[in-house]
Tab-separated table of C-alpha atoms and ligand atoms in Angstrom:
chain	number	residue	atom	x	y	z
A	1	MET	CA	93.245	100.854	74.982
A	2	ASP	CA	93.116	96.674	74.561
A	3	LYS	CA	90.421	94.676	74.121
A	4	LEU	CA	91.274	90.618	73.567
A	5	VAL	CA	89.717	89.522	70.100
A	6	ILE	CA	88.975	85.976	70.222
A	7	ARG	CA	88.965	83.032	67.095
A	8	GLY	CA	86.165	80.363	68.581
A	9	GLY	CA	85.478	76.881	68.442
A	10	ARG	CA	88.062	75.519	69.284
A	11	ARG	CA	88.852	73.382	73.242
A	12	ILE	CA	90.508	74.578	75.876
A	13	SER	CA	92.481	71.088	77.260
A	14	GLY	CA	95.253	70.942	79.268
A	15	SER	CA	96.389	71.533	82.752
A	16	ILE	CA	97.751	74.893	84.677
A	17	THR	CA	98.972	76.403	87.898
A	18	ALA	CA	96.670	78.548	89.920
A	19	SER	CA	97.187	81.536	90.286
A	20	GLY	CA	97.813	83.434	93.968
A	21	SER	CA	94.326	84.790	95.541
A	22	LYS	CA	93.325	89.024	94.814
A	23	ASN	CA	91.428	88.107	96.986
A	24	SER	CA	93.059	87.555	100.406
A	25	SER	CA	96.340	89.419	99.196
A	26	LEU	CA	94.026	92.670	99.430
A	27	PRO	CA	93.609	92.055	103.181
A	28	ILE	CA	96.834	91.329	103.744
A	29	ILE	CA	98.357	93.676	101.788
A	30	ALA	CA	96.694	95.868	103.981
A	31	ALA	CA	96.980	94.408	107.995
A	32	THR	CA	100.799	94.613	107.452
A	33	LEU	CA	100.283	98.477	107.994
A	34	LEU	CA	99.373	96.749	111.817
A	35	ASN	CA	103.488	96.132	112.434
A	36	LYS	CA	105.819	98.951	112.881
A	37	ASN	CA	109.655	97.899	112.275
A	38	GLY	CA	110.030	94.660	109.714
A	39	THR	CA	110.003	93.436	106.273
A	40	PHE	CA	107.129	91.038	105.321
A	41	THR	CA	107.625	88.439	101.887
A	42	LEU	CA	104.570	87.325	100.980
A	43	HIS	CA	104.275	84.772	98.560
A	44	ARG	CA	102.453	83.450	95.613
A	45	ILE	CA	100.986	87.554	94.982
A	46	PRO	CA	99.227	87.458	91.897
A	47	ASP	CA	100.986	90.214	89.221
A	48	LEU	CA	96.872	92.056	88.759
A	49	LYS	CA	95.709	95.384	88.067
A	50	ASP	CA	94.225	95.883	91.451
A	51	ILE	CA	97.577	94.771	93.053
A	52	THR	CA	99.061	97.503	91.438
A	53	THR	CA	96.642	100.047	91.991
A	54	PHE	CA	96.428	98.841	96.079
A	55	THR	CA	100.505	99.506	96.433
A	56	GLN	CA	100.724	102.175	94.885
A	57	LEU	CA	98.766	102.986	97.311
A	58	LEU	CA	100.177	101.373	100.366
A	59	ARG	CA	103.737	103.714	98.894
A	60	TYR	CA	101.311	106.984	98.247
A	61	LEU	CA	101.071	106.371	102.640
A	62	GLY	CA	105.065	105.606	103.227
A	63	ALA	CA	105.091	101.443	102.532
A	64	ASP	CA	109.143	99.559	101.190
A	65	ILE	CA	107.280	97.483	98.521
A	66	ALA	CA	109.486	95.784	95.680
A	67	PHE	CA	107.419	92.759	93.902
A	68	SER	CA	108.663	90.698	91.192
A	69	ASP	CA	108.165	86.688	90.437
A	70	ASN	CA	104.889	87.210	92.117
A	71	THR	CA	106.677	87.600	95.686
A	72	LEU	CA	105.881	90.699	97.551
A	73	LYS	CA	108.276	92.411	99.883
A	74	ILE	CA	106.820	94.832	101.711
A	75	SER	CA	107.646	97.095	105.126
A	76	SER	CA	105.587	100.115	106.493
A	77	ARG	CA	107.978	100.631	109.325
A	78	ASN	CA	108.289	104.678	107.505
A	79	ILE	CA	104.062	105.272	106.854
A	80	LYS	CA	103.732	109.437	107.046
A	81	ASN	CA	100.997	110.048	104.936
A	82	LEU	CA	97.895	108.668	107.067
A	83	GLN	CA	95.227	110.248	103.738
A	84	ALA	CA	93.932	107.445	101.028
A	85	PRO	CA	92.972	109.909	97.849
A	86	TYR	CA	90.354	110.174	96.094
A	87	GLU	CA	92.813	109.270	92.852
A	88	LEU	CA	93.395	105.877	94.163
A	89	VAL	CA	90.371	105.018	96.103
A	90	LYS	CA	88.438	105.601	93.241
A	91	LYS	CA	90.058	103.121	91.072
A	92	MET	CA	89.572	100.679	93.967
A	93	ARG	CA	86.791	100.439	95.999
A	94	ALA	CA	89.082	98.162	98.265
A	95	SER	CA	90.558	99.992	98.696
A	96	ILE	CA	88.722	100.755	102.135
A	97	TYR	CA	90.593	98.016	103.446
A	98	VAL	CA	93.465	100.382	104.943
A	99	LEU	CA	90.896	102.124	107.240
A	100	GLY	CA	90.688	99.093	109.908
A	101	PRO	CA	94.677	99.020	110.387
A	102	MET	CA	96.018	102.206	110.244
A	103	LEU	CA	92.751	102.787	112.889
A	104	ALA	CA	94.286	100.620	114.765
A	105	ARG	CA	97.674	101.885	114.889
A	106	PHE	CA	97.942	105.546	114.142
A	107	GLY	CA	94.336	105.908	116.320
A	108	HIS	CA	93.460	107.910	112.635
A	109	ALA	CA	93.017	107.681	109.677
A	110	ARG	CA	90.791	109.889	106.330
A	111	VAL	CA	90.231	107.732	103.467
A	112	SER	CA	88.013	109.338	100.613
A	113	PHE	CA	84.483	107.516	100.545
A	114	PRO	CA	84.571	105.422	97.116
A	115	GLY	CA	83.106	106.323	94.008
A	116	GLY	CA	79.910	103.869	92.622
A	117	CYS	CA	80.139	100.720	90.589
A	118	ALA	CA	79.162	99.684	88.156
A	119	PHE	CA	77.239	96.508	89.758
A	120	GLY	CA	74.586	98.144	92.091
A	121	PRO	CA	74.585	100.179	95.222
A	122	ARG	CA	77.868	98.797	97.566
A	123	PRO	CA	77.688	100.663	101.195
A	124	ILE	CA	80.304	100.384	103.498
A	125	ASP	CA	77.759	101.484	106.695
A	126	LEU	CA	79.321	98.558	108.008
A	127	HIS	CA	83.309	98.781	107.418
A	128	LEU	CA	81.721	102.512	109.553
A	129	MET	CA	80.188	100.719	112.137
A	130	ALA	CA	82.310	98.117	113.333
A	131	MET	CA	84.468	100.891	113.802
A	132	GLU	CA	82.497	102.896	115.801
A	133	LYS	CA	81.499	99.648	117.939
A	134	LEU	CA	85.537	100.066	118.585
A	135	GLY	CA	85.779	102.965	120.216
A	136	ALA	CA	86.639	105.430	116.259
A	137	THR	CA	84.147	109.011	116.304
A	138	ILE	CA	83.611	108.541	112.815
A	139	THR	CA	83.111	111.485	110.301
A	140	ILE	CA	82.050	112.164	106.942
A	141	LYS	CA	83.098	115.337	105.086
A	142	THR	CA	84.387	116.571	101.920
A	143	GLY	CA	83.609	112.983	100.507
A	144	PHE	CA	86.796	111.511	102.675
A	145	ILE	CA	85.766	108.946	105.897
A	146	ASP	CA	87.781	110.902	109.048
A	147	ALA	CA	88.094	108.422	111.553
A	148	THR	CA	89.608	109.317	115.289
A	149	ILE	CA	89.881	107.843	118.403
A	150	GLN	CA	89.921	109.248	121.633
A	151	GLY	CA	92.665	107.533	123.561
A	152	GLU	CA	95.711	105.351	122.738
A	153	LYS	CA	94.070	103.039	121.897
A	154	LEU	CA	90.941	100.866	119.740
A	155	HIS	CA	88.852	99.313	123.146
A	156	GLY	CA	86.766	95.219	122.810
A	157	GLY	CA	83.643	95.098	121.493
A	158	ASN	CA	80.494	93.164	120.246
A	159	ILE	CA	79.807	93.536	116.214
A	160	ASP	CA	76.867	92.236	115.393
A	161	PHE	CA	76.599	92.084	110.977
A	162	PRO	CA	72.519	92.053	109.845
A	163	VAL	CA	74.577	90.908	106.591
A	164	SER	CA	77.310	89.001	105.681
A	165	SER	CA	79.924	91.579	104.336
A	166	VAL	CA	83.140	90.018	102.926
A	167	GLY	CA	85.424	93.189	103.179
A	168	ALA	CA	83.604	94.603	106.208
A	169	THR	CA	84.036	92.014	108.339
A	170	GLY	CA	87.976	91.829	107.249
A	171	ASN	CA	88.138	95.370	108.868
A	172	ALA	CA	86.853	95.045	111.885
A	173	LEU	CA	89.368	91.940	112.158
A	174	MET	CA	92.591	94.468	111.201
A	175	ALA	CA	91.540	96.832	114.010
A	176	ALA	CA	90.152	94.454	116.011
A	177	VAL	CA	93.266	92.638	117.004
A	178	LEU	CA	95.436	95.753	118.400
A	179	ALA	CA	92.268	96.922	120.985
A	180	GLU	CA	92.707	96.710	123.904
A	181	GLY	CA	89.983	93.495	125.451
A	182	THR	CA	88.758	91.195	123.576
A	183	THR	CA	86.014	91.606	120.764
A	184	THR	CA	84.009	89.023	119.087
A	185	ILE	CA	81.793	88.933	115.790
A	186	ASN	CA	78.607	87.501	114.806
A	187	ASN	CA	77.294	86.985	111.424
A	188	ALA	CA	81.032	86.624	110.556
A	189	ALA	CA	82.059	85.929	106.663
A	190	ALA	CA	83.806	82.643	106.103
A	191	GLU	CA	85.138	83.755	103.266
A	192	PRO	CA	88.663	81.625	102.053
A	193	GLU	CA	89.993	85.023	102.143
A	194	ILE	CA	88.556	86.182	105.961
A	195	GLU	CA	90.623	82.526	106.297
A	196	THR	CA	93.244	83.209	105.220
A	197	LEU	CA	93.087	87.047	106.295
A	198	CYS	CA	92.603	85.225	110.192
A	199	ASN	CA	95.740	82.798	109.441
A	200	PHE	CA	98.018	85.733	107.675
A	201	LEU	CA	97.418	87.457	111.625
A	202	MET	CA	97.565	84.691	114.280
A	203	ALA	CA	100.804	83.861	112.235
A	204	MET	CA	102.249	88.004	112.353
A	205	GLY	CA	100.880	87.089	116.533
A	206	ALA	CA	96.909	88.028	116.599
A	207	LYS	CA	94.073	86.118	119.247
A	208	ILE	CA	91.283	84.922	117.319
A	209	LYS	CA	88.721	82.597	117.370
A	210	GLY	CA	86.422	80.610	115.230
A	211	THR	CA	88.660	81.000	112.196
A	212	GLY	CA	86.874	79.866	109.410
A	213	THR	CA	82.801	80.057	111.335
A	214	THR	CA	80.952	82.756	111.292
A	215	GLU	CA	81.228	84.271	115.326
A	216	LEU	CA	84.747	85.145	116.128
A	217	GLU	CA	86.170	86.243	118.791
A	218	ILE	CA	89.359	88.361	119.048
A	219	GLU	CA	91.527	89.184	122.441
A	220	GLY	CA	93.584	92.334	121.089
A	221	VAL	CA	97.350	91.951	121.385
A	222	LYS	CA	100.038	95.226	122.317
A	223	SER	CA	101.921	94.184	118.516
A	224	LEU	CA	102.333	91.818	116.229
A	225	ASP	CA	105.231	90.503	114.499
A	226	ALA	CA	106.325	91.156	110.362
A	227	ILE	CA	106.071	87.473	109.002
A	228	GLU	CA	106.763	85.614	105.042
A	229	PHE	CA	103.335	83.870	104.411
A	230	HIS	CA	102.072	82.263	100.521
A	231	ASN	CA	99.704	83.233	99.751
A	232	VAL	CA	96.339	80.838	98.661
A	233	PHE	CA	94.520	79.979	95.185
A	234	ASP	CA	92.452	81.814	93.895
A	235	ARG	CA	89.003	80.273	93.832
A	236	ILE	CA	87.785	82.707	91.367
A	237	GLU	CA	90.007	82.512	88.188
A	238	THR	CA	90.276	78.707	88.990
A	239	GLY	CA	85.837	77.741	88.943
A	240	THR	CA	87.233	80.227	85.756
A	241	LEU	CA	89.664	77.648	83.842
A	242	LEU	CA	86.611	75.023	84.740
A	243	ALA	CA	84.206	76.764	83.217
A	244	ALA	CA	86.451	77.667	80.315
A	245	ALA	CA	86.924	73.849	79.678
A	246	ALA	CA	83.510	72.908	80.317
A	247	ILE	CA	81.000	75.212	77.573
A	248	THR	CA	84.004	74.090	74.919
A	249	GLU	CA	83.504	70.672	75.803
A	250	GLY	CA	86.832	69.936	76.675
A	251	ASN	CA	89.214	68.750	79.894
A	252	ILE	CA	91.370	70.543	82.687
A	253	THR	CA	93.325	70.455	85.234
A	254	ILE	CA	94.698	72.114	87.808
A	255	HIS	CA	97.133	71.829	90.081
A	256	ASP	CA	98.058	73.886	92.991
A	257	VAL	CA	94.012	74.212	94.791
A	258	GLU	CA	92.298	73.988	97.542
A	259	PRO	CA	88.989	72.062	96.270
A	260	GLU	CA	87.448	71.489	99.605
A	261	GLN	CA	87.070	75.707	99.463
A	262	MET	CA	84.930	74.914	95.834
A	263	LYS	CA	82.591	72.777	96.749
A	264	ALA	CA	79.660	74.463	95.985
A	265	VAL	CA	80.873	75.615	92.509
A	266	LEU	CA	82.335	71.721	91.794
A	267	LYS	CA	78.897	69.722	92.693
A	268	LYS	CA	77.149	72.526	90.155
A	269	PHE	CA	79.407	71.289	87.356
A	270	VAL	CA	78.939	68.064	88.053
A	271	GLN	CA	75.399	68.979	88.154
A	272	ALA	CA	75.640	70.334	85.115
A	273	GLY	CA	77.490	66.732	83.354
A	274	CYS	CA	80.803	67.439	83.717
A	275	THR	CA	82.859	65.164	85.213
A	276	VAL	CA	84.659	66.045	87.706
A	277	ASP	CA	88.146	64.530	90.115
A	278	THR	CA	89.580	66.154	92.781
A	279	THR	CA	93.421	64.811	94.990
A	280	GLU	CA	93.770	66.722	97.730
A	281	ASN	CA	95.607	69.930	95.592
A	282	SER	CA	94.045	69.005	92.094
A	283	ILE	CA	91.350	69.553	89.274
A	284	THR	CA	90.466	67.649	86.566
A	285	LEU	CA	86.844	68.192	84.500
A	286	LYS	CA	86.065	66.446	81.937
A	287	SER	CA	82.853	67.951	79.465
A	288	GLN	CA	81.967	65.152	76.783
A	289	HIS	CA	78.417	65.421	77.033
A	290	LYS	CA	75.213	67.469	76.049
A	291	LEU	CA	75.844	70.411	79.383
A	292	LEU	CA	72.569	70.374	81.932
A	293	PRO	CA	70.350	73.301	82.270
A	294	THR	CA	71.920	74.271	85.922
A	295	ASP	CA	70.079	76.462	88.586
A	296	VAL	CA	71.825	78.583	91.094
A	297	THR	CA	71.751	81.384	93.894
A	298	ALA	CA	74.431	82.999	94.714
A	299	LYS	CA	75.238	83.268	99.099
A	300	PRO	CA	77.486	83.884	101.232
A	301	TYR	CA	80.600	81.232	101.612
A	302	PRO	CA	79.949	78.042	101.867
A	303	ALA	CA	77.039	78.638	98.896
A	304	PHE	CA	77.798	79.333	95.095
A	305	PRO	CA	79.738	82.518	94.874
A	306	THR	CA	78.730	85.837	93.107
A	307	ASP	CA	81.656	86.263	91.787
A	308	MET	CA	81.121	82.569	89.341
A	309	GLN	CA	77.528	83.516	88.507
A	310	ALA	CA	78.592	85.880	85.191
A	311	GLN	CA	80.591	83.007	83.879
A	312	TRP	CA	77.359	80.657	84.985
A	313	ILE	CA	75.101	82.504	82.642
A	314	ALA	CA	77.762	82.385	79.945
A	315	LEU	CA	78.149	78.325	80.605
A	316	MET	CA	74.458	77.628	80.138
A	317	THR	CA	73.888	79.576	76.804
A	318	GLN	CA	75.336	76.415	75.762
A	319	ALA	CA	73.049	73.648	78.038
A	320	ASP	CA	70.139	72.131	75.975
A	321	GLY	CA	66.838	73.464	78.273
A	322	THR	CA	66.085	76.548	80.790
A	323	SER	CA	67.842	78.082	83.581
A	324	HIS	CA	67.787	80.322	86.733
A	325	ILE	CA	70.607	82.134	88.160
A	326	THR	CA	69.691	84.146	90.749
A	327	ASP	CA	71.822	86.705	93.286
A	328	LYS	CA	71.273	87.099	96.653
A	329	VAL	CA	74.487	88.991	97.275
A	330	TYR	CA	74.285	91.519	94.225
A	331	HIS	CA	70.723	92.189	93.206
A	332	GLU	CA	71.495	94.185	89.798
A	333	ARG	CA	75.266	92.132	88.854
A	334	PHE	CA	73.475	91.409	85.563
A	335	GLN	CA	75.660	94.354	83.505
A	336	HIS	CA	76.889	91.215	80.957
A	337	ILE	CA	73.448	89.884	79.880
A	338	PRO	CA	73.262	92.294	77.538
A	339	GLU	CA	76.462	91.513	76.456
A	340	LEU	CA	75.721	88.039	76.445
A	341	ASN	CA	72.892	88.439	74.217
A	342	ARG	CA	74.054	90.701	71.424
A	343	LEU	CA	76.177	87.075	71.204
A	344	GLY	CA	73.239	85.845	70.048
A	345	ALA	CA	72.238	84.095	73.771
A	346	HIS	CA	68.677	85.066	74.708
A	347	ILE	CA	68.668	85.894	79.192
A	348	GLU	CA	65.764	87.217	80.711
A	349	ILE	CA	66.277	89.803	83.480
A	350	HIS	CA	63.116	89.749	86.325
A	351	LYS	CA	64.590	91.846	88.993
A	352	ASN	CA	67.506	89.407	90.991
A	353	GLN	CA	67.449	86.574	88.031
A	354	ALA	CA	68.613	85.641	84.969
A	355	ILE	CA	66.773	83.124	83.101
A	356	VAL	CA	68.881	81.628	80.064
A	357	HIS	CA	67.141	79.257	77.156
A	358	GLY	CA	70.006	77.107	75.891
A	359	PRO	CA	70.732	75.776	73.742
A	360	LYS	CA	71.523	78.795	71.527
A	361	ARG	CA	74.989	78.906	68.578
A	362	LEU	CA	76.465	82.612	69.607
A	363	SER	CA	78.104	83.924	67.111
A	364	GLY	CA	80.585	86.787	67.487
A	365	THR	CA	81.161	90.156	67.601
A	366	LYS	CA	81.848	92.924	69.412
A	367	VAL	CA	80.875	93.173	73.140
A	368	MET	CA	81.694	95.733	76.372
A	369	SER	CA	83.763	95.195	79.833
A	370	THR	CA	81.140	96.210	82.813
A	371	ASP	CA	82.812	95.506	85.828
A	372	LEU	CA	85.589	91.973	86.511
A	373	ARG	CA	83.678	89.023	86.436
A	374	ALA	CA	80.904	90.137	83.475
A	375	SER	CA	84.168	90.442	80.978
A	376	ALA	CA	84.938	86.386	81.907
A	377	SER	CA	82.353	85.723	80.818
A	378	LEU	CA	82.308	87.589	77.320
A	379	VAL	CA	85.662	85.666	77.144
A	380	LEU	CA	83.742	82.790	77.567
A	381	ALA	CA	81.736	83.748	74.941
A	382	GLY	CA	83.810	84.146	72.416
A	383	LEU	CA	85.418	80.984	73.270
A	384	VAL	CA	82.501	78.903	71.358
A	385	ALA	CA	81.099	81.811	68.978
A	386	GLU	CA	81.538	81.400	65.606
A	387	GLY	CA	83.893	83.657	63.631
A	388	THR	CA	85.567	86.256	66.153
A	389	THR	CA	85.054	88.239	69.116
A	390	GLU	CA	86.689	91.636	70.157
A	391	VAL	CA	85.593	92.124	74.224
A	392	LEU	CA	86.822	95.490	74.430
A	393	ARG	CA	87.578	97.234	77.272
A	394	VAL	CA	89.360	94.214	78.701
A	395	TYR	CA	91.079	96.508	82.056
A	396	HIS	CA	88.883	95.223	83.756
A	397	LEU	CA	89.614	91.609	83.567
A	398	ASP	CA	92.926	92.677	84.046
A	399	ARG	CA	91.764	93.235	86.821
A	400	GLY	CA	91.755	90.119	88.179
A	401	TYR	CA	93.131	88.064	85.907
A	402	GLU	CA	96.875	87.050	85.430
A	403	LYS	CA	97.414	87.284	81.791
A	404	ILE	CA	94.608	84.990	80.520
A	405	GLU	CA	94.966	85.607	76.958
A	406	ILE	CA	98.261	83.293	77.011
A	407	LYS	CA	96.950	80.792	79.630
A	408	LEU	CA	94.040	80.393	77.873
A	409	ASN	CA	96.015	79.751	74.124
A	410	ASN	CA	98.275	77.505	76.274
A	411	LEU	CA	94.872	74.824	76.700
A	412	GLY	CA	94.043	75.552	72.862
A	413	ALA	CA	92.304	78.247	72.645
A	414	ASP	CA	93.339	81.055	69.784
A	415	ILE	CA	93.179	84.817	71.976
A	416	SER	CA	95.072	87.984	70.988
A	417	ARG	CA	95.808	90.924	72.329
A	418	GLU	CA	94.501	94.664	70.167
A	419	LYS	CA	95.289	97.798	70.246
A	420	TYR	CA	92.692	99.939	69.839
A	421	ASN	CA	90.794	103.587	70.288
A	422	GLU	CA	87.827	104.706	71.069
A	423	PHE	CA	85.554	107.692	70.770
B	501	LIG	C1	84.025	91.576	98.269
B	501	LIG	O1	83.843	92.314	97.922
B	501	LIG	C2	84.765	91.037	96.861
B	501	LIG	N1	85.323	91.682	96.515
B	501	LIG	C3	83.713	90.877	96.197
B	501	LIG	O2	84.835	90.266	94.878
B	501	LIG	C4	82.889	90.254	96.095
B	501	LIG	O3	81.936	89.862	95.231
B	501	LIG	C5	82.152	90.341	96.982
B	501	LIG	O4	83.310	90.070	98.439
B	501	LIG	C6	80.900	89.163	98.228
B	501	LIG	O5	81.072	88.043	97.508
B	501	LIG	C7	87.132	91.355	97.493
B	501	LIG	O6	87.005	90.392	98.335
B	501	LIG	C8	88.503	92.728	97.143
B	501	LIG	P1	80.287	93.048	100.680
B	501	LIG	P2	83.330	93.491	99.024
B	501	LIG	O7	80.919	93.605	101.247
B	501	LIG	O8	84.089	93.252	100.774
B	501	LIG	C9	76.366	95.200	101.437
B	501	LIG	C10	85.489	90.584	92.532
B	501	LIG	O9	84.370	90.160	91.816
B	501	LIG	N2	77.324	95.783	102.211
B	501	LIG	O10	81.237	91.297	101.220
B	501	LIG	O11	82.994	94.897	98.652
B	501	LIG	C11	77.334	95.002	100.337
B	501	LIG	O12	76.766	96.341	99.973
B	501	LIG	C12	84.773	91.535	93.763
B	501	LIG	O13	86.706	89.886	92.795
B	501	LIG	C13	76.436	96.345	103.089
B	501	LIG	O14	74.974	96.448	102.989
B	501	LIG	O15	81.540	92.484	99.176
B	501	LIG	C14	76.933	93.426	99.722
B	501	LIG	O16	75.141	93.113	98.966
B	501	LIG	C15	83.471	91.536	93.232
B	501	LIG	N3	77.241	97.344	104.316
B	501	LIG	C16	76.748	92.421	100.613
B	501	LIG	O17	77.280	93.801	101.825
B	501	LIG	C17	79.308	96.989	104.082
B	501	LIG	O18	79.192	98.033	104.517
B	501	LIG	C18	78.666	91.416	100.684
B	501	LIG	O19	79.614	93.061	100.194
B	501	LIG	C19	79.394	96.804	103.680
B	501	LIG	C20	78.676	95.347	102.108
């Protein structure tokens, strides 16, 4: 197993280009299942464990895939298997993204029910509700979701989501684009990842109104084309790198980004005392002053993202005062806090809020990753901790960050990846 060994106390400075977005890549790769006869070329696909897991699933279903230099070539011409097995789905909940496109194209899909998650309950009831609104019959038996339709095609319907869900919106979109008639989705997720999926589907020939808003209208079409597409930047990787510069009193410029998508996050860095400058496609952050305590509340886009909550908590351990970090998306997403306290932080948890008392001098020790963003917060803390921090089980980090230690070392960090055995 791999661990990261971080020798703290070095400033993060320099410039770097952002990777492609993981959370946009997954739904657009799934959407290729909607085409019967062509080959897609997808650019700026990050080389991550979750992408490997998802392409393994598509290959298992019968897709032909080639991946090199962040370009994915994929054809879903020869899909033979309509069952997504537990062995692959258990590795990644987002595997559920094959449900909508398979149902839309084949009228049938059998997907293993996703298992538990480190940061609390993550139901899929809204995904299933949306499929039923479009005419599917869903049965759950022996750990599988069995979805079928009576006639030839799904039909249009009205979907009202009680809570905003990125995944359920994505699945509903991919099912509705080939359905008979018109579908409306109310309280849809408006995350940039959903906007990117809409742009991808429209480039394939889909008819969608309301892109970028919480009200979507989809008029079903007969077929969709294979296309070439450029994925967008990863706003969470970008936020994490900005936090690395902020926590080490450094300065960083990140290129090939869309600052517009990061408004809520950039506003908080400014409130915390950093200087932030943006151009059309770059962000520069300078952190020369004492960090100021800054409260955040994680909510659906365009608010502050829950996927930056853990990194913000790590940052606030160095702020001059007390900060309150509330998560209104995942109420129990705080597995990183006991590990940060092991490094010398002083953080309390009250229901879905973390209270961070700063500034605290952190000192290096062994800490355990529990999920993707939790592990990123431990790496950030390790950058400022005195001595050496060992972040264990970094397979969590590798799920969503492309070569993170190489990028940070190129920006001045001193991190090595080493093997170790767990007893
Ligand atoms: C996506 O997960 C992201 N994953 C998550 O990022 C991110 O944390 C999340 O959106 C919220 O922004 C991917 O895009 C692959 P949701 P998703 O459905 O789609 C409830 C990362 O770190 N809900 O928007 O699974 C749910 O419990 C990952 O990259 C239902 O109640 O999240 C949660 O409270 C972690 N029923 C809320 O909605 C459902 O059927 C938002 O979840 C579905 C969701």
